[in-house]
GROMACS .gro file of C-alpha atoms in nm:
model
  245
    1UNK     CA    1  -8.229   0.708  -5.290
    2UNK     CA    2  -8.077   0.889  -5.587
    3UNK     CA    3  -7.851   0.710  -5.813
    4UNK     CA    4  -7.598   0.907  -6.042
    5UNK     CA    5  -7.542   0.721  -6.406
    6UNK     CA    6  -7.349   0.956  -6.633
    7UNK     CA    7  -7.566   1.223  -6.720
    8UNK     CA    8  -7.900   1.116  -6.539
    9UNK     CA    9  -8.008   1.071  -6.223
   10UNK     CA   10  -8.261   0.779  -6.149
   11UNK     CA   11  -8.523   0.724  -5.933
   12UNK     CA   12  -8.704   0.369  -5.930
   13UNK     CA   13  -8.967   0.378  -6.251
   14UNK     CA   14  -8.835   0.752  -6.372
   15UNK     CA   15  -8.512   0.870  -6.516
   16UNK     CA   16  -8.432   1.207  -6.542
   17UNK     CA   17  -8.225   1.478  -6.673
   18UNK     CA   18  -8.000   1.604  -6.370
   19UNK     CA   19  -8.178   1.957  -6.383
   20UNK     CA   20  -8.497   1.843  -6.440
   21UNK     CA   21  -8.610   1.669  -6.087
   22UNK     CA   22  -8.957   1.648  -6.161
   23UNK     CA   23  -9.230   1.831  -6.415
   24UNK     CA   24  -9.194   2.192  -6.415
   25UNK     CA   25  -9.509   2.376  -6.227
   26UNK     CA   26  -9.624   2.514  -6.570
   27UNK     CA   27  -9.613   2.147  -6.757
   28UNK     CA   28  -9.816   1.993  -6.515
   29UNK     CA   29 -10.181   2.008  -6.534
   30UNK     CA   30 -10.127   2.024  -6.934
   31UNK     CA   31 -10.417   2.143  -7.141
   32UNK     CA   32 -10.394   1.900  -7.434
   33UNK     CA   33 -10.234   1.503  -7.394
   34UNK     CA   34 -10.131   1.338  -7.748
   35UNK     CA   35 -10.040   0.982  -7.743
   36UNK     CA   36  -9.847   0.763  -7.966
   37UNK     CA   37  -9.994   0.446  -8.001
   38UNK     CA   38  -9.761   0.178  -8.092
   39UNK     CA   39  -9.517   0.114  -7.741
   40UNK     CA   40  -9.729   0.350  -7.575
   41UNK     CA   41 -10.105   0.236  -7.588
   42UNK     CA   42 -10.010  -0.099  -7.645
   43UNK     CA   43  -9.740  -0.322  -7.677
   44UNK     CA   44  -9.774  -0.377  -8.059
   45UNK     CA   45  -9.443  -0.339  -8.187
   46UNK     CA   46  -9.395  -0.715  -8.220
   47UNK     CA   47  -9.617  -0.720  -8.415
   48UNK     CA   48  -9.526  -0.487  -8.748
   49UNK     CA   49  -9.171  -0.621  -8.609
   50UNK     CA   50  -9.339  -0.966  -8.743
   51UNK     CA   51  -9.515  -0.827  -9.051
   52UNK     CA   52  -9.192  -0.649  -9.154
   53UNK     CA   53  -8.962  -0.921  -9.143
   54UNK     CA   54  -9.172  -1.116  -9.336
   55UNK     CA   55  -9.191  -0.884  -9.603
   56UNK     CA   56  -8.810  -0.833  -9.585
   57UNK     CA   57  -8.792  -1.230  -9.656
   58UNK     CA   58  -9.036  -1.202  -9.889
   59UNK     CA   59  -8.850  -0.936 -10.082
   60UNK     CA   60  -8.485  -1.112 -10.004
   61UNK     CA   61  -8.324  -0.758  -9.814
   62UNK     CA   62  -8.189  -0.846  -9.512
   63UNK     CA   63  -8.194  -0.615  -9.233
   64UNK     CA   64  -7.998  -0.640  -8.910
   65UNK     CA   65  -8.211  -0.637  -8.563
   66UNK     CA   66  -8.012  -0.297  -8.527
   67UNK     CA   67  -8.147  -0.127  -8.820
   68UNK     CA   68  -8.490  -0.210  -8.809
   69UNK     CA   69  -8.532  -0.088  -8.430
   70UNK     CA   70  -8.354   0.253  -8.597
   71UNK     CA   71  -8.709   0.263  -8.794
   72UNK     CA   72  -8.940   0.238  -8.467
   73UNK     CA   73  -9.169   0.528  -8.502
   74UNK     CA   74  -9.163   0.598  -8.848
   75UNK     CA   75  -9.389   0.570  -9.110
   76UNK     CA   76  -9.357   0.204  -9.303
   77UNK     CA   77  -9.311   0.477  -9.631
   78UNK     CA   78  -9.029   0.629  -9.478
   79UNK     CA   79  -8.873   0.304  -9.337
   80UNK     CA   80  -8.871   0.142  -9.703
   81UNK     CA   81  -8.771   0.471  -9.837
   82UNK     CA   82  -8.393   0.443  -9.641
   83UNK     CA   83  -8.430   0.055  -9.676
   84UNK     CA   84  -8.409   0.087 -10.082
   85UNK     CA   85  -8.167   0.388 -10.070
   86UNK     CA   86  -7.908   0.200  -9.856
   87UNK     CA   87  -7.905  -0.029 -10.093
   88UNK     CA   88  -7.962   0.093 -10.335
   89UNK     CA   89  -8.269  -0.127 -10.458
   90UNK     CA   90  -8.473  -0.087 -10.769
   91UNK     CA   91  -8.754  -0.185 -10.537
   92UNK     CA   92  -9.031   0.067 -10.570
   93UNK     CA   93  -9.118   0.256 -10.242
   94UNK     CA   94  -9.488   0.322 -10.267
   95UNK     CA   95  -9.563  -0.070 -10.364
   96UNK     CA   96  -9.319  -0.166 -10.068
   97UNK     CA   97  -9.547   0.016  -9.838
   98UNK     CA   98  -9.896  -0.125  -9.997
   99UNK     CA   99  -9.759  -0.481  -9.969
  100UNK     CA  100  -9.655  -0.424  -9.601
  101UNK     CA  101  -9.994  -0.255  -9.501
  102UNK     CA  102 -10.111  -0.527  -9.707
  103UNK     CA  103  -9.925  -0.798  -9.519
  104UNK     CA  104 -10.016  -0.618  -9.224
  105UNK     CA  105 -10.404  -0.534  -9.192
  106UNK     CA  106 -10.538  -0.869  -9.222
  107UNK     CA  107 -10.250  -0.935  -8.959
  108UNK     CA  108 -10.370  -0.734  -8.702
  109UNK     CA  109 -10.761  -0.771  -8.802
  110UNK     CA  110 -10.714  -1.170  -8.690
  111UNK     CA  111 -10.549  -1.051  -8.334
  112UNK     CA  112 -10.856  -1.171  -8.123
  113UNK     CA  113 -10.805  -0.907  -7.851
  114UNK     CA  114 -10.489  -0.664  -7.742
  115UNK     CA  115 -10.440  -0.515  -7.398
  116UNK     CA  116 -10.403  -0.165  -7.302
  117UNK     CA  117 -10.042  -0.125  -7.115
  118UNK     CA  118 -10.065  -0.151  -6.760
  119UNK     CA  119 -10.206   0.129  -6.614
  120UNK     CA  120 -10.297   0.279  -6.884
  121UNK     CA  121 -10.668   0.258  -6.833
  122UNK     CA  122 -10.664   0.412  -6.535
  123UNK     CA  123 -10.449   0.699  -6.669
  124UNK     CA  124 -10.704   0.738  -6.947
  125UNK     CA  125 -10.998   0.759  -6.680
  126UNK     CA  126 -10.851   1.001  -6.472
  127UNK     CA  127 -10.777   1.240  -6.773
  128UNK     CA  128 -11.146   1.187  -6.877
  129UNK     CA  129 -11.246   1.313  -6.509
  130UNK     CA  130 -11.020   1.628  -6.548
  131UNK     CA  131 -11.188   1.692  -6.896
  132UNK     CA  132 -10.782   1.667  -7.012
  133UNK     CA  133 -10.875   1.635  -7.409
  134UNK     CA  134 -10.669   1.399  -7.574
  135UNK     CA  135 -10.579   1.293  -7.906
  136UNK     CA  136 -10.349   0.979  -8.048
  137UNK     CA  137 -10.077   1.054  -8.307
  138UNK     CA  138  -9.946   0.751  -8.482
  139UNK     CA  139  -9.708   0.624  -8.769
  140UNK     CA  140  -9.908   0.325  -8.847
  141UNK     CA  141 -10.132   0.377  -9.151
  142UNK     CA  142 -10.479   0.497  -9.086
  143UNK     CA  143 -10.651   0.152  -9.082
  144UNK     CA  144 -10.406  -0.005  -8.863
  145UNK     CA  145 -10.456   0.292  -8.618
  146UNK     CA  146 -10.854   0.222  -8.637
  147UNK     CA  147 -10.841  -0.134  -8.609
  148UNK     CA  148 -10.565  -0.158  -8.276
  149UNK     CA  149 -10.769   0.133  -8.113
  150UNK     CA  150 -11.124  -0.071  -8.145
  151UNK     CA  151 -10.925  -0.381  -8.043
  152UNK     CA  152 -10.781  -0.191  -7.733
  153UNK     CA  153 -11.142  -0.056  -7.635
  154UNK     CA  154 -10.976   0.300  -7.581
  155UNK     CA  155 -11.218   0.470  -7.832
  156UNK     CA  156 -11.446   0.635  -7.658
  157UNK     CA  157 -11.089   0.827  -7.485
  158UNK     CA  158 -10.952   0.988  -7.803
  159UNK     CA  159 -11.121   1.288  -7.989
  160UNK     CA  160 -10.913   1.212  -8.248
  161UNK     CA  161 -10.699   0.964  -8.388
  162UNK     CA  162 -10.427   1.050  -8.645
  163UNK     CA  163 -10.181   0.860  -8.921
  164UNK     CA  164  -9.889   1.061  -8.995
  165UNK     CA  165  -9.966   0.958  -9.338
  166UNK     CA  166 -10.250   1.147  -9.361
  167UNK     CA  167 -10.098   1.485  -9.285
  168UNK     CA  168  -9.727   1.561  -9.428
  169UNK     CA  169  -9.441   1.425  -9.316
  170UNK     CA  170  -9.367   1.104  -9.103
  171UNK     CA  171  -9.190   1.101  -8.744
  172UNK     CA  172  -8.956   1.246  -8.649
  173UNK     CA  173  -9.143   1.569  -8.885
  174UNK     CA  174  -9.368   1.762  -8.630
  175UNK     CA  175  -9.622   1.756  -8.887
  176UNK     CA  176  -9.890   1.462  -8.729
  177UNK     CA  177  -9.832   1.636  -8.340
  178UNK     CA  178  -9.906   1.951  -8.495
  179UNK     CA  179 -10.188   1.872  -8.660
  180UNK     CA  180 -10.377   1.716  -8.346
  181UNK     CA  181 -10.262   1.980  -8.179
  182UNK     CA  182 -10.459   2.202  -8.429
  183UNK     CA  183 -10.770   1.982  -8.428
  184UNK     CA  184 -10.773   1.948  -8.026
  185UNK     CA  185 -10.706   2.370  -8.060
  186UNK     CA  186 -10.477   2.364  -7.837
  187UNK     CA  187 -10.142   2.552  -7.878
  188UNK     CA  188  -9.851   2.330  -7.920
  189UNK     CA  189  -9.652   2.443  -7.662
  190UNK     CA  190  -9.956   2.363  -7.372
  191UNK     CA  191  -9.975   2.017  -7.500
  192UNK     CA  192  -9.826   1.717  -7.361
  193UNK     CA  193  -9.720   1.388  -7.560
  194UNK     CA  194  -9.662   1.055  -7.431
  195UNK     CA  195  -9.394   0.897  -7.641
  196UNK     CA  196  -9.136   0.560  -7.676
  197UNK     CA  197  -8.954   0.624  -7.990
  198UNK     CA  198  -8.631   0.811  -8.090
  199UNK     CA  199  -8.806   0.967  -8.373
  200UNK     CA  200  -9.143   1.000  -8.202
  201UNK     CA  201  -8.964   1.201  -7.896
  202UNK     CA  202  -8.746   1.395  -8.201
  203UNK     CA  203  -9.082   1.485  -8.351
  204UNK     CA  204  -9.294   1.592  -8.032
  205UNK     CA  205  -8.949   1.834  -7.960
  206UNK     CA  206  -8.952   2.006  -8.285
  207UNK     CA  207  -9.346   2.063  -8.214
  208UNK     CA  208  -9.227   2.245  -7.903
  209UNK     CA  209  -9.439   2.010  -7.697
  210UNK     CA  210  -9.360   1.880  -7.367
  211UNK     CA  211  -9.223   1.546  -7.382
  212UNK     CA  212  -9.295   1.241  -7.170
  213UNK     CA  213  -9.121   0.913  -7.262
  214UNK     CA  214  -9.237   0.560  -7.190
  215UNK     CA  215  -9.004   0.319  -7.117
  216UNK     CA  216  -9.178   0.002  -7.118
  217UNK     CA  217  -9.264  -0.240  -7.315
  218UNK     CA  218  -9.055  -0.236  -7.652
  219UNK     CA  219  -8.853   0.075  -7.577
  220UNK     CA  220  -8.547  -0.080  -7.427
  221UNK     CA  221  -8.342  -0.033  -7.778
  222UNK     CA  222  -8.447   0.313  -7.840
  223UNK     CA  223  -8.228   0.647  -7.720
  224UNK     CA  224  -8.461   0.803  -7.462
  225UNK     CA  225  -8.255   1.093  -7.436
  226UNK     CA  226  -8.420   1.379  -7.574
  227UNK     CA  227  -8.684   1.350  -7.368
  228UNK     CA  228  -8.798   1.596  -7.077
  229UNK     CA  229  -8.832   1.336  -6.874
  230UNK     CA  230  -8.882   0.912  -6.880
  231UNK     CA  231  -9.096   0.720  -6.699
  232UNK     CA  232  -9.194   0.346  -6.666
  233UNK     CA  233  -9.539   0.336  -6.511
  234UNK     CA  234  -9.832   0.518  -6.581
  235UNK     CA  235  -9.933   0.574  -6.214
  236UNK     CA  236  -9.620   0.755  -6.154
  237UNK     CA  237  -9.671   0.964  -6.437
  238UNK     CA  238 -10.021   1.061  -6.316
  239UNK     CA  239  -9.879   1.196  -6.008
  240UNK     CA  240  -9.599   1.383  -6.179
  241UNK     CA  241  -9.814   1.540  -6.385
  242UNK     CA  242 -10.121   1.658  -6.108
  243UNK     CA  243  -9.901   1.758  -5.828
  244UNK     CA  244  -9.949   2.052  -5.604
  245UNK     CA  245  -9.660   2.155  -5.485
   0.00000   0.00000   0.00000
């Protein structure tokens, strides 16, 4: 059964545009899969959540729940950046940022073990099998990026792994989608990218890529809507994306 809600119509798990019932014939089968990491691989965004509001107490700004879920898939740069020009702050950006990724490595080094999101595995396999190559793109500095991915196991999955830091600009830029595009030589408009984020979905659009959102996990306050489609579970998506007809 199809349910009507404003502007989308909803199917158990997916939620999609009214003119966009399923993947188009030449999206599926995609030549090139980028993944964010952070709501996507894994449900980590507690965790800089964590790290972030105790450098916001550390530093005496206070920042409603609101705001900082309007900084979900940007780089911790760019969130300090609008932090200190709201306010105003004589707070220096670039030492913001290396006490947070300060705060935050050792953090996330102590995590004994992280899980994959459900499903995921088996999404990752499958792609494998098809020879689908497949990259992650991520707003978490490089380090973070290395040490979540070992934690996860997914290594031996990803030909590359990528911090928007590393490259140009942070989400929502195109620049770190663009650049594993590049590396996976793929063209951007044959790739596919698996996002949660307002600005991660913003970015993967302006990189003219398909764009698949994920909403579970820690996506529930983030506008989904420029997405090409939404989904829930990774099972689903695997049949979205493979089908025949």
């Amino acid at each position: 059964m199809i349910v009507q809600i404003d502007s989308l119509l909803t199917i158990p798990g997916i939620v999609i545009a009214k003119d966009t019932m399923q993947i188009p014939v030449e999206k599926r089968f995609p030549k090139a899969i980028i993944f964010d990491m952070d709501g996507v691989l894994v449900d980590s965004e507690p965790y800089h959540i964590e790290v972030e509001k105790r450098m916001f107490q550390k530093v005496g700004v206070d920042v409603s729940d609101e705001e900082h879920a309007s900084y979900m898939g940007t780089a911790t740069d760019v969130m300090w950046r609008q932090i200190i020009e709201k306010r105003q702050l004589s707070h220096d950006e670039e030492e913001m940022t290396r006490l947070t990724n300060q705060e935050g490595i050792p953090f996330f080094s102590a995590l004994e073990k992280l899980e994959p999101m459900p499903g995921l595995r088996k999404l990752l396999d499958f792609l494998e099998n098809k020879k689908v190559p497949m990259a992650v793109a991520s707003s978490s500095n490089p380090e973070t990026v290395q040490i979540i991915i070992d934690k996860l196991g997914l290594r031996k999955y990803f030909r590359h792994t990528i911090s928007s830091g590393s490259v140009g600009k942070s989400k929502p830029a195109p620049d770190v989608f663009l650049h594993a595009a590049k590396l996976l030589g793929v063209e951007p408009e044959n790739c596919l990218v698996i996002e949660d984020s307002k600005n991660g979905i913003k970015a993967a659009k302006s990189a003219g890529m398909f764009c698949v959102a994920y909403g579970g996990a820690s996506s529930e306050s983030q506008d989904q809507g420029e997405a090409d489609i939404v989904v829930d579970d990774f099972e689903k998506l695997t049949r979205l994306l493979f089908a025949e007809d």
